[in-house]
Amino acid sequence: MSRNLMAHSCFCLIFSLKLEKAILEEAKREKNPFLVGLYASFQSRDHFCLAMDYCPGGDLKTYLNVSSFPKETAVFYSGCIVLGLQFLHERNIIHRDIKPPNILLDSDGYARIADFGMAKKTAGYDGTATTDCGTLPYMAPEIFRSRFYTKSVDWWALGILIYKMLLNKSCHLSGLDLDKAFPVKSGSSLIDMVRSQLLITT
């Protein structure tokens, strides 16, 4: 790796850490119950450490490894995530990595968004980003197409996450027939919610 590339990588990492720390600090300062907040931070010669709010309930991935969620549980967690995303988006921040391991459960059972390592601060409410990042099953099509994208990529990821919570399987969108993808037991209100998040434009 060239010296210039190494310097650029280090700069990007430092910038990302500073943004993550700033988001965690604001979540704590504003006492937002749907984001993990910062408890303390410190650094050594080789490490930068962030001590965050303790969420003893673990992450959604742990539970989804066992089974899907009842409709009421999926609705509740989805509502928590929506409120957390609204907080970020009002501050022109795109999370860009909404997925089960990044949703933690606190001591009261509320879902809280964590891991802001891929977050992006945009210029204005309709600001865009171009970096190809995220976790494959949850990435919106515009990221793959190397297009400018907005906060809408977080809503796409939430739609995929809702599908995962309800059916406990990945949502493969290639050739997907939305009329057949959701069993009746999921409930029409949740089907409509997921469909609205997974709107595909060509």
CSV table of C-alpha atoms in Angstrom, one decimal:
chain,number,residue,atom,x,y,z
A,1,MET,CA,0.0,0.0,0.0
A,2,SER,CA,1.4,3.4,-1.0
A,3,ARG,CA,2.2,6.0,1.7
A,4,ASN,CA,-0.5,8.4,0.2
A,5,LEU,CA,-3.1,5.6,0.3
A,6,MET,CA,-2.2,4.8,3.9
A,7,ALA,CA,-2.5,8.4,4.9
A,8,HIS,CA,-5.9,8.7,3.2
A,9,SER,CA,-7.1,5.6,4.9
A,10,CYS,CA,-6.0,6.8,8.3
A,11,PHE,CA,-7.7,10.2,7.7
A,12,CYS,CA,-11.0,8.5,6.7
A,13,LEU,CA,-10.8,6.3,9.8
A,14,ILE,CA,-10.2,9.3,12.1
A,15,PHE,CA,-13.0,11.3,10.5
A,16,SER,CA,-15.4,8.3,10.9
A,17,LEU,CA,-14.4,7.9,14.5
A,18,LYS,CA,-15.0,11.6,15.2
A,19,LEU,CA,-18.4,11.5,13.6
A,20,GLU,CA,-19.4,8.4,15.5
A,21,LYS,CA,-18.3,10.0,18.8
A,22,ALA,CA,-20.2,13.1,18.0
A,23,ILE,CA,-23.4,11.2,17.2
A,24,LEU,CA,-23.1,9.1,20.4
A,25,GLU,CA,-22.5,12.3,22.4
A,26,GLU,CA,-25.6,14.0,20.9
A,27,ALA,CA,-27.7,11.0,21.5
A,28,LYS,CA,-26.7,11.0,25.2
A,29,ARG,CA,-27.0,14.8,25.5
A,30,GLU,CA,-30.5,14.8,24.0
A,31,LYS,CA,-31.4,11.6,26.0
A,32,ASN,CA,-32.7,9.9,22.9
A,33,PRO,CA,-34.1,6.5,24.0
A,34,PHE,CA,-33.7,5.0,20.5
A,35,LEU,CA,-30.0,5.5,20.0
A,36,VAL,CA,-27.1,4.1,22.0
A,37,GLY,CA,-25.3,7.0,23.7
A,38,LEU,CA,-21.8,7.7,24.8
A,39,TYR,CA,-20.8,7.0,28.4
A,40,ALA,CA,-17.1,7.9,28.1
A,41,SER,CA,-14.2,8.0,25.6
A,42,PHE,CA,-10.5,7.7,26.0
A,43,GLN,CA,-7.4,6.8,23.9
A,44,SER,CA,-4.1,5.1,24.3
A,45,ARG,CA,-1.1,5.3,22.0
A,46,ASP,CA,-2.6,2.6,19.8
A,47,HIS,CA,-6.3,2.6,20.5
A,48,PHE,CA,-9.3,4.9,20.6
A,49,CYS,CA,-12.1,3.6,22.9
A,50,LEU,CA,-15.8,4.4,23.1
A,51,ALA,CA,-17.7,3.3,26.2
A,52,MET,CA,-21.3,3.2,25.3
A,53,ASP,CA,-24.6,2.7,27.1
A,54,TYR,CA,-25.1,-0.8,28.3
A,55,CYS,CA,-27.8,-2.7,26.5
A,56,PRO,CA,-28.2,-6.0,28.4
A,57,GLY,CA,-30.8,-7.4,26.0
A,58,GLY,CA,-28.3,-8.1,23.3
A,59,ASP,CA,-28.9,-7.6,19.6
A,60,LEU,CA,-31.7,-8.6,17.3
A,61,LYS,CA,-29.5,-11.0,15.4
A,62,THR,CA,-29.2,-13.2,18.5
A,63,TYR,CA,-32.9,-13.6,18.7
A,64,LEU,CA,-33.4,-14.0,14.9
A,65,ASN,CA,-30.9,-16.9,15.0
A,66,VAL,CA,-33.6,-18.7,17.0
A,67,SER,CA,-36.9,-17.7,15.4
A,68,SER,CA,-38.9,-14.9,13.8
A,69,PHE,CA,-40.8,-12.3,15.9
A,70,PRO,CA,-44.6,-12.1,16.5
A,71,LYS,CA,-46.2,-9.3,14.6
A,72,GLU,CA,-46.7,-7.1,17.7
A,73,THR,CA,-43.0,-7.4,18.6
A,74,ALA,CA,-41.9,-6.6,15.0
A,75,VAL,CA,-44.2,-3.5,15.0
A,76,PHE,CA,-42.8,-2.3,18.4
A,77,TYR,CA,-39.1,-2.7,17.3
A,78,SER,CA,-39.8,-1.1,14.0
A,79,GLY,CA,-41.4,1.9,15.7
A,80,CYS,CA,-38.3,2.3,17.9
A,81,ILE,CA,-36.0,2.2,14.8
A,82,VAL,CA,-38.2,4.7,12.9
A,83,LEU,CA,-37.9,7.2,15.8
A,84,GLY,CA,-34.2,6.7,16.0
A,85,LEU,CA,-33.8,7.2,12.3
A,86,GLN,CA,-35.9,10.4,12.4
A,87,PHE,CA,-33.5,11.8,15.1
A,88,LEU,CA,-30.5,11.1,12.8
A,89,HIS,CA,-32.2,12.3,9.6
A,90,GLU,CA,-33.3,15.6,11.2
A,91,ARG,CA,-29.6,16.1,11.8
A,92,ASN,CA,-28.6,15.3,8.2
A,93,ILE,CA,-27.1,11.9,9.2
A,94,ILE,CA,-27.4,8.7,7.1
A,95,HIS,CA,-26.8,5.6,9.2
A,96,ARG,CA,-26.0,3.4,6.2
A,97,ASP,CA,-25.8,0.1,8.1
A,98,ILE,CA,-29.2,-0.7,9.6
A,99,LYS,CA,-29.3,-4.5,10.2
A,100,PRO,CA,-30.1,-6.9,13.1
A,101,PRO,CA,-26.6,-6.9,14.8
A,102,ASN,CA,-26.8,-3.0,15.0
A,103,ILE,CA,-30.1,-3.0,16.8
A,104,LEU,CA,-29.6,-3.5,20.6
A,105,LEU,CA,-32.2,-4.0,23.3
A,106,ASP,CA,-32.0,-2.0,26.5
A,107,SER,CA,-33.0,-3.0,30.0
A,108,ASP,CA,-36.6,-1.8,29.4
A,109,GLY,CA,-36.9,-3.8,26.1
A,110,TYR,CA,-36.7,-0.9,23.8
A,111,ALA,CA,-34.7,-1.2,20.5
A,112,ARG,CA,-31.8,1.2,20.1
A,113,ILE,CA,-29.7,1.9,17.0
A,114,ALA,CA,-26.0,1.3,17.5
A,115,ASP,CA,-22.8,1.3,15.5
A,116,PHE,CA,-22.4,4.6,13.6
A,117,GLY,CA,-19.1,3.6,12.0
A,118,MET,CA,-20.5,4.0,8.5
A,119,ALA,CA,-22.7,7.0,9.2
A,120,LYS,CA,-22.4,10.0,6.9
A,121,LYS,CA,-23.2,13.6,7.6
A,122,THR,CA,-24.7,15.3,4.5
A,123,ALA,CA,-24.9,18.9,3.5
A,124,GLY,CA,-28.6,19.7,4.2
A,125,TYR,CA,-31.7,17.7,4.6
A,126,ASP,CA,-31.7,16.3,1.0
A,127,GLY,CA,-27.9,15.9,1.0
A,128,THR,CA,-26.4,12.9,-0.9
A,129,ALA,CA,-23.6,10.4,-0.5
A,130,THR,CA,-21.8,8.2,-3.0
A,131,THR,CA,-19.6,5.8,-1.0
A,132,ASP,CA,-20.3,2.1,-1.6
A,133,CYS,CA,-20.8,0.8,1.9
A,134,GLY,CA,-23.2,-1.1,4.1
A,135,THR,CA,-24.1,-4.8,4.5
A,136,LEU,CA,-25.1,-6.6,1.3
A,137,PRO,CA,-28.6,-7.9,2.1
A,138,TYR,CA,-29.6,-4.5,3.5
A,139,MET,CA,-28.1,-2.2,0.8
A,140,ALA,CA,-30.4,-0.2,-1.4
A,141,PRO,CA,-30.2,-0.6,-5.2
A,142,GLU,CA,-28.9,3.0,-5.7
A,143,ILE,CA,-25.8,2.1,-3.7
A,144,PHE,CA,-25.1,-0.8,-6.0
A,145,ARG,CA,-25.7,1.3,-9.1
A,146,SER,CA,-23.0,3.8,-7.9
A,147,ARG,CA,-25.5,6.6,-7.9
A,148,PHE,CA,-26.0,9.5,-5.5
A,149,TYR,CA,-28.2,8.3,-2.7
A,150,THR,CA,-30.0,10.0,0.2
A,151,LYS,CA,-31.4,9.1,3.6
A,152,SER,CA,-33.9,6.8,1.8
A,153,VAL,CA,-31.3,4.0,1.9
A,154,ASP,CA,-31.9,3.8,5.7
A,155,TRP,CA,-35.7,3.3,5.0
A,156,TRP,CA,-34.9,0.6,2.5
A,157,ALA,CA,-32.7,-1.2,5.0
A,158,LEU,CA,-35.5,-1.0,7.6
A,159,GLY,CA,-37.9,-2.5,5.1
A,160,ILE,CA,-35.5,-5.5,4.7
A,161,LEU,CA,-35.2,-5.7,8.5
A,162,ILE,CA,-38.9,-5.8,9.0
A,163,TYR,CA,-39.2,-8.6,6.4
A,164,LYS,CA,-36.4,-10.5,8.3
A,165,MET,CA,-38.1,-10.0,11.7
A,166,LEU,CA,-41.4,-11.3,10.4
A,167,LEU,CA,-40.3,-14.2,8.3
A,168,ASN,CA,-36.7,-14.8,9.5
A,169,LYS,CA,-35.3,-15.1,6.0
A,170,SER,CA,-33.5,-12.9,3.6
A,171,CYS,CA,-35.4,-10.8,1.1
A,172,HIS,CA,-34.1,-11.6,-2.3
A,173,LEU,CA,-35.5,-8.9,-4.5
A,174,SER,CA,-34.5,-10.1,-7.9
A,175,GLY,CA,-37.8,-11.2,-9.5
A,176,LEU,CA,-39.6,-10.8,-6.2
A,177,ASP,CA,-43.4,-11.1,-6.5
A,178,LEU,CA,-44.6,-9.0,-3.6
A,179,ASP,CA,-48.0,-10.5,-3.7
A,180,LYS,CA,-46.6,-13.9,-3.0
A,181,ALA,CA,-43.7,-12.9,-0.7
A,182,PHE,CA,-45.7,-12.4,2.5
A,183,PRO,CA,-47.8,-15.1,4.1
A,184,VAL,CA,-51.2,-14.0,5.2
A,185,LYS,CA,-50.3,-14.4,8.9
A,186,SER,CA,-48.0,-11.4,8.7
A,187,GLY,CA,-51.0,-9.1,8.7
A,188,SER,CA,-52.0,-6.6,6.0
A,189,SER,CA,-50.7,-3.5,8.0
A,190,LEU,CA,-47.2,-4.9,8.1
A,191,ILE,CA,-47.3,-6.1,4.5
A,192,ASP,CA,-48.2,-2.5,3.5
A,193,MET,CA,-45.4,-1.2,5.7
A,194,VAL,CA,-42.8,-3.4,4.1
A,195,ARG,CA,-44.1,-2.8,0.6
A,196,SER,CA,-43.8,1.0,1.1
A,197,GLN,CA,-40.1,0.5,2.2
A,198,LEU,CA,-39.2,-1.7,-0.7
A,199,LEU,CA,-40.6,0.4,-3.5
A,200,ILE,CA,-38.4,-0.3,-6.5
A,201,THR,CA,-37.9,2.3,-9.3
A,202,THR,CA,-36.2,1.5,-12.6
